[in-house]
mmCIF file of C-alpha atoms in Angstrom:
data_model
loop_
_atom_site.group_PDB
_atom_site.id
_atom_site.type_symbol
_atom_site.label_atom_id
_atom_site.label_comp_id
_atom_site.label_asym_id
_atom_site.label_seq_id
_atom_site.Cartn_x
_atom_site.Cartn_y
_atom_site.Cartn_z
ATOM 1 C CA MET P 16 -8.974 8.114 -29.036
ATOM 2 C CA GLU P 17 -5.719 6.174 -28.791
ATOM 3 C CA LEU P 18 -5.939 2.639 -27.462
ATOM 4 C CA ASP P 19 -2.383 2.500 -26.168
ATOM 5 C CA LEU P 20 -1.927 1.685 -22.509
ATOM 6 C CA PRO P 21 -1.531 4.910 -20.511
ATOM 7 C CA SER P 22 1.085 5.361 -17.822
ATOM 8 C CA SER P 23 -0.082 5.066 -14.246
ATOM 9 C CA PRO P 24 0.676 8.036 -11.959
ATOM 10 C CA ILE P 25 4.167 7.776 -10.517
ATOM 11 C CA LEU P 26 3.027 7.331 -6.892
ATOM 12 C CA VAL P 27 0.628 4.572 -7.937
ATOM 13 C CA ARG P 28 3.450 2.771 -9.706
ATOM 14 C CA LEU P 29 5.852 3.148 -6.798
ATOM 15 C CA PHE P 30 3.511 2.176 -3.980
ATOM 16 C CA ALA P 31 0.993 -0.153 -5.645
ATOM 17 C CA GLU P 32 1.641 -1.510 -9.117
ATOM 18 C CA SER P 33 5.452 -1.599 -9.344
ATOM 19 C CA PRO P 34 6.900 -1.629 -5.813
ATOM 20 C CA LEU P 35 10.157 -3.133 -7.075
ATOM 21 C CA LEU P 36 11.065 0.301 -8.454
ATOM 22 C CA CYS P 37 11.572 1.405 -4.845
ATOM 23 C CA SER P 38 12.218 -1.777 -2.930
ATOM 24 C CA VAL P 39 15.045 -3.168 -5.098
ATOM 25 C CA PRO P 40 17.292 -0.073 -4.706
ATOM 26 C CA LEU P 41 16.552 -0.054 -0.974
ATOM 27 C CA VAL P 42 17.464 -3.725 -0.609
ATOM 28 C CA CYS P 43 20.669 -3.161 -2.587
ATOM 29 C CA THR P 44 21.546 -0.191 -0.370
ATOM 30 C CA THR P 45 20.883 -2.302 2.716
ATOM 31 C CA LEU P 46 23.122 -5.130 1.526
ATOM 32 C CA LEU P 47 25.916 -2.751 0.542
ATOM 33 C CA SER P 48 25.700 -1.035 3.927
ATOM 34 C CA LEU P 49 25.911 -4.361 5.754
ATOM 35 C CA TRP P 50 28.869 -5.429 3.626
ATOM 36 C CA TYR P 51 30.646 -2.128 4.273
ATOM 37 C CA ALA P 52 29.952 -2.354 8.006
ATOM 38 C CA TRP P 53 31.361 -5.886 8.118
ATOM 39 C CA SER P 54 34.445 -5.081 6.039
ATOM 40 C CA SER P 55 35.286 -1.794 7.763
ATOM 41 C CA SER P 56 34.198 -2.667 11.322
ATOM 42 C CA GLN P 57 32.151 0.525 11.483
ATOM 43 C CA TRP P 58 28.707 0.840 13.056
ATOM 44 C CA LYS P 59 27.282 3.759 11.118
ATOM 45 C CA PRO P 60 26.473 1.739 7.955
ATOM 46 C CA ILE P 61 24.421 -0.636 10.114
ATOM 47 C CA PHE P 62 22.016 2.203 10.938
ATOM 48 C CA ILE P 63 21.679 2.893 7.214
ATOM 49 C CA ALA P 64 20.948 -0.790 6.638
ATOM 50 C CA VAL P 65 18.285 -0.813 9.358
ATOM 51 C CA ALA P 66 16.670 2.278 7.831
ATOM 52 C CA GLY P 67 16.673 0.552 4.453
ATOM 53 C CA LEU P 68 15.014 -2.543 5.895
ATOM 54 C CA LEU P 69 12.334 -0.458 7.608
ATOM 55 C CA ALA P 70 11.656 1.495 4.417
ATOM 56 C CA THR P 71 11.390 -1.727 2.422
ATOM 57 C CA ALA P 72 8.984 -3.195 4.985
ATOM 58 C CA PHE P 73 6.894 -0.016 4.791
ATOM 59 C CA ILE P 74 6.671 -0.217 0.993
ATOM 60 C CA VAL P 75 5.711 -3.897 1.096
ATOM 61 C CA THR P 76 2.998 -3.150 3.677
ATOM 62 C CA VAL P 77 1.576 -0.239 1.681
ATOM 63 C CA THR P 78 1.630 -2.319 -1.499
ATOM 64 C CA THR P 79 -0.231 -5.153 0.214
ATOM 65 C CA ILE P 80 -2.932 -2.860 1.588
ATOM 66 C CA ASN P 81 -3.304 -0.494 -1.360
ATOM 67 C CA VAL P 82 -4.969 -1.939 -4.480
ATOM 68 C CA SER P 83 -4.876 0.487 -7.388
ATOM 69 C CA PRO P 84 -7.686 0.971 -9.936
ATOM 70 C CA GLY P 85 -5.426 -0.673 -12.501
ATOM 71 C CA GLU P 86 -5.055 -3.751 -10.301
ATOM 72 C CA HIS P 87 -8.817 -3.867 -9.734
ATOM 73 C CA ALA P 88 -9.277 -3.730 -13.504
ATOM 74 C CA ALA P 89 -6.753 -6.516 -14.056
ATOM 75 C CA GLN P 90 -8.590 -8.797 -11.611
ATOM 76 C CA ILE P 91 -11.932 -8.095 -13.296
ATOM 77 C CA VAL P 92 -10.417 -9.025 -16.658
ATOM 78 C CA ARG P 93 -8.913 -12.234 -15.262
ATOM 79 C CA ASP P 94 -12.391 -13.121 -13.992
ATOM 80 C CA LEU P 95 -13.783 -12.286 -17.427
ATOM 81 C CA ALA P 96 -11.441 -14.757 -19.123
ATOM 82 C CA ARG P 97 -12.147 -17.430 -16.500
ATOM 83 C CA PHE P 98 -15.933 -17.097 -16.623
ATOM 84 C CA ALA P 99 -15.859 -17.070 -20.433
ATOM 85 C CA GLU P 100 -13.930 -20.342 -20.410
ATOM 86 C CA THR P 101 -16.538 -21.969 -18.165
ATOM 87 C CA ALA P 102 -19.480 -20.339 -19.999
ATOM 88 C CA ASP P 103 -20.694 -18.843 -16.722
ATOM 89 C CA VAL P 104 -23.025 -16.208 -18.169
ATOM 90 C CA VAL P 105 -24.478 -15.303 -14.760
ATOM 91 C CA ARG P 106 -21.101 -14.295 -13.366
ATOM 92 C CA LEU P 107 -20.087 -12.695 -16.647
ATOM 93 C CA ASP P 108 -23.153 -10.482 -16.515
ATOM 94 C CA LYS P 109 -22.111 -9.169 -13.093
ATOM 95 C CA LEU P 110 -18.773 -7.967 -14.476
ATOM 96 C CA PHE P 111 -20.386 -5.437 -16.816
ATOM 97 C CA ALA P 112 -21.966 -2.050 -16.242
ATOM 98 C CA PRO P 113 -25.580 -1.748 -17.457
ATOM 99 C CA ASP P 114 -24.468 0.483 -20.339
ATOM 100 C CA ALA P 115 -21.388 -1.560 -21.311
ATOM 101 C CA ARG P 116 -20.592 -1.543 -25.026
ATOM 102 C CA LEU P 117 -18.487 -3.737 -27.304
ATOM 103 C CA HIS P 118 -16.661 -1.927 -30.118
ATOM 104 C CA TYR P 119 -14.839 -3.495 -33.050
ATOM 105 C CA GLY P 120 -11.400 -2.198 -33.963
ATOM 106 C CA SER P 121 -11.638 1.214 -32.281
ATOM 107 C CA LEU P 122 -13.667 3.224 -29.803
ATOM 108 C CA GLU P 123 -15.051 5.294 -32.673
ATOM 109 C CA SER P 124 -16.463 2.251 -34.470
ATOM 110 C CA ALA P 125 -20.031 0.963 -34.276
ATOM 111 C CA SER P 126 -20.755 -0.881 -31.054
ATOM 112 C CA ASP P 127 -23.130 -3.448 -29.588
ATOM 113 C CA ASP P 128 -24.797 -3.585 -26.196
ATOM 114 C CA ILE P 129 -23.038 -6.282 -24.181
ATOM 115 C CA GLN P 130 -26.056 -6.940 -21.991
ATOM 116 C CA SER P 131 -28.095 -7.700 -25.123
ATOM 117 C CA ILE P 132 -25.425 -10.098 -26.365
ATOM 118 C CA LEU P 133 -25.493 -12.049 -23.121
ATOM 119 C CA ARG P 134 -29.222 -11.889 -22.505
ATOM 120 C CA ASN P 135 -30.852 -12.355 -25.900
ATOM 121 C CA SER P 136 -28.644 -14.773 -27.769
ATOM 122 C CA GLN P 137 -26.668 -16.534 -25.043
ATOM 123 C CA TRP P 138 -23.883 -16.536 -27.579
ATOM 124 C CA LEU P 139 -21.319 -17.749 -25.116
ATOM 125 C CA GLU P 140 -23.242 -20.876 -24.107
ATOM 126 C CA GLN P 141 -24.987 -21.815 -27.354
ATOM 127 C CA ILE P 142 -22.867 -20.516 -30.216
ATOM 128 C CA HIS P 143 -19.282 -20.097 -29.065
ATOM 129 C CA GLN P 144 -18.627 -23.004 -26.715
ATOM 130 C CA ILE P 145 -15.212 -22.182 -25.361
ATOM 131 C CA GLU P 146 -12.994 -25.128 -24.469
ATOM 132 C CA ALA P 147 -9.925 -23.148 -23.435
ATOM 133 C CA ASN P 148 -9.278 -19.463 -22.933
ATOM 134 C CA THR P 149 -5.614 -18.799 -22.227
ATOM 135 C CA ILE P 150 -4.324 -15.371 -21.236
ATOM 136 C CA VAL P 151 -1.041 -14.754 -23.056
ATOM 137 C CA SER P 152 -0.598 -11.108 -22.058
ATOM 138 C CA LEU P 153 -2.260 -8.788 -19.575
ATOM 139 C CA ASP P 154 -1.032 -5.233 -19.103
ATOM 140 C CA PHE P 155 -2.831 -2.697 -16.959
ATOM 141 C CA ALA P 156 -2.636 0.916 -15.859
ATOM 142 C CA THR P 157 -4.438 3.341 -13.594
ATOM 143 C CA VAL P 158 -6.118 6.298 -15.306
ATOM 144 C CA ASP P 159 -7.531 7.948 -12.188
ATOM 145 C CA ARG P 160 -9.100 6.959 -8.863
ATOM 146 C CA GLU P 161 -12.149 5.490 -10.579
ATOM 147 C CA CYS P 162 -10.776 4.010 -13.794
ATOM 148 C CA GLY P 163 -8.320 1.350 -14.907
ATOM 149 C CA ILE P 164 -7.354 0.181 -18.391
ATOM 150 C CA VAL P 165 -6.328 -3.350 -19.383
ATOM 151 C CA ILE P 166 -4.893 -4.605 -22.657
ATOM 152 C CA LEU P 167 -5.539 -8.336 -22.892
ATOM 153 C CA GLY P 168 -4.166 -10.920 -25.280
ATOM 154 C CA CYS P 169 -5.877 -14.326 -25.425
ATOM 155 C CA ARG P 170 -5.699 -17.605 -27.291
ATOM 156 C CA THR P 171 -9.084 -19.311 -27.422
ATOM 157 C CA THR P 172 -10.216 -22.748 -28.569
ATOM 158 C CA VAL P 173 -13.881 -23.487 -29.335
ATOM 159 C CA ASP P 174 -15.469 -26.891 -29.826
ATOM 160 C CA SER P 175 -16.201 -26.243 -33.503
ATOM 161 C CA ASN P 176 -12.566 -25.469 -34.303
ATOM 162 C CA SER P 177 -9.483 -27.014 -32.716
ATOM 163 C CA GLN P 178 -7.332 -24.122 -33.938
ATOM 164 C CA MET P 179 -6.145 -21.611 -31.359
ATOM 165 C CA ILE P 180 -7.808 -18.265 -32.067
ATOM 166 C CA PRO P 181 -5.625 -15.269 -31.102
ATOM 167 C CA THR P 182 -7.462 -12.152 -29.978
ATOM 168 C CA ARG P 183 -6.534 -8.839 -28.419
ATOM 169 C CA TRP P 184 -8.757 -6.543 -26.370
ATOM 170 C CA TRP P 185 -8.742 -3.052 -24.867
ATOM 171 C CA ILE P 186 -10.897 -3.027 -21.727
ATOM 172 C CA ARG P 187 -11.937 -0.121 -19.514
ATOM 173 C CA VAL P 188 -13.086 -0.758 -15.940
ATOM 174 C CA ARG P 189 -14.751 1.908 -13.804
ATOM 175 C CA LEU P 190 -15.835 2.242 -10.188
ATOM 176 C CA THR P 191 -19.625 2.487 -10.023
ATOM 177 C CA PRO P 192 -21.671 4.609 -7.579
ATOM 178 C CA GLU P 193 -22.392 1.316 -5.774
ATOM 179 C CA ASN P 194 -18.637 1.020 -5.071
ATOM 180 C CA SER P 195 -18.081 -1.963 -7.349
ATOM 181 C CA TRP P 196 -15.738 -2.279 -10.309
ATOM 182 C CA ARG P 197 -17.445 -2.946 -13.644
ATOM 183 C CA ILE P 198 -16.424 -3.095 -17.296
ATOM 184 C CA ASP P 199 -18.042 -0.266 -19.251
ATOM 185 C CA ARG P 200 -16.159 -0.442 -22.556
ATOM 186 C CA ILE P 201 -14.490 -3.211 -24.520
ATOM 187 C CA VAL P 202 -12.745 -2.725 -27.823
ATOM 188 C CA TRP P 203 -11.992 -5.933 -29.698
ATOM 189 C CA THR P 204 -8.846 -4.739 -31.414
ATOM 190 C CA GLU P 205 -7.508 -7.890 -33.093
ATOM 191 C CA LEU P 206 -8.728 -11.228 -34.425
ATOM 192 C CA PHE P 207 -5.947 -13.223 -36.102
ATOM 193 C CA LEU P 208 -3.871 -9.996 -36.011
ATOM 194 C CA HIS P 209 -6.537 -8.033 -37.930
ATOM 195 C CA PRO P 210 -9.338 -5.745 -36.714
ATOM 196 C CA PRO P 211 -12.571 -7.751 -36.390
ATOM 197 C CA VAL P 212 -15.722 -6.666 -38.197
ATOM 198 C CA ARG P 213 -19.055 -6.075 -36.554
ATOM 199 C CA GLY P 214 -21.214 -9.175 -36.716
ATOM 200 C CA VAL P 215 -18.440 -11.687 -36.084
ATOM 201 C CA ILE P 216 -20.303 -12.404 -32.845
ATOM 202 C CA SER P 217 -23.611 -13.804 -34.006
ATOM 203 C CA HIS P 218 -25.933 -12.230 -31.486
ATOM 204 C CA ARG P 219 -28.403 -10.543 -33.819
ATOM 205 C CA PRO P 220 -31.263 -12.500 -35.456
#
């Protein structure tokens, strides 16, 4: 399975994730119509401008109300980075589905149970004390009504090493039957620009 970011459906992009694709042309049309009405002393372009303003207002309203699965996924991942930085294992645990898995390099690789990592070893609090966790890139897309994909790039500093550690992650977020968004798959795709190996997180005895 490819780990590239998919393209969101066109209507999702237009009316949720990328409203500028519609609103910018409408605003430009409105401004041109107003300029033409002023320069030519005609009234008809003013009606076009008003229609453009109303359409732009409609798009902004729909965008504000409608949150796409991709946007839900992006917010979950932002929370993930924030809670990891503060070592808040309790809140981290609530971000994951019960069957969430962590893969190394690809979805086809061996994986570990994320709940076991958090519960048994407390690796975040006791082993990998994170001092700073900076998001350097976050791209997201909607797969369907119940799934969003995020590709995350981070630079992390831990107390045992002052060097910034660059990582890259592929993260899938799904809507659960309880109507909450949870991470069900993470693929750790890069560590210092190379695929990480299983065991780099010391959660097993």
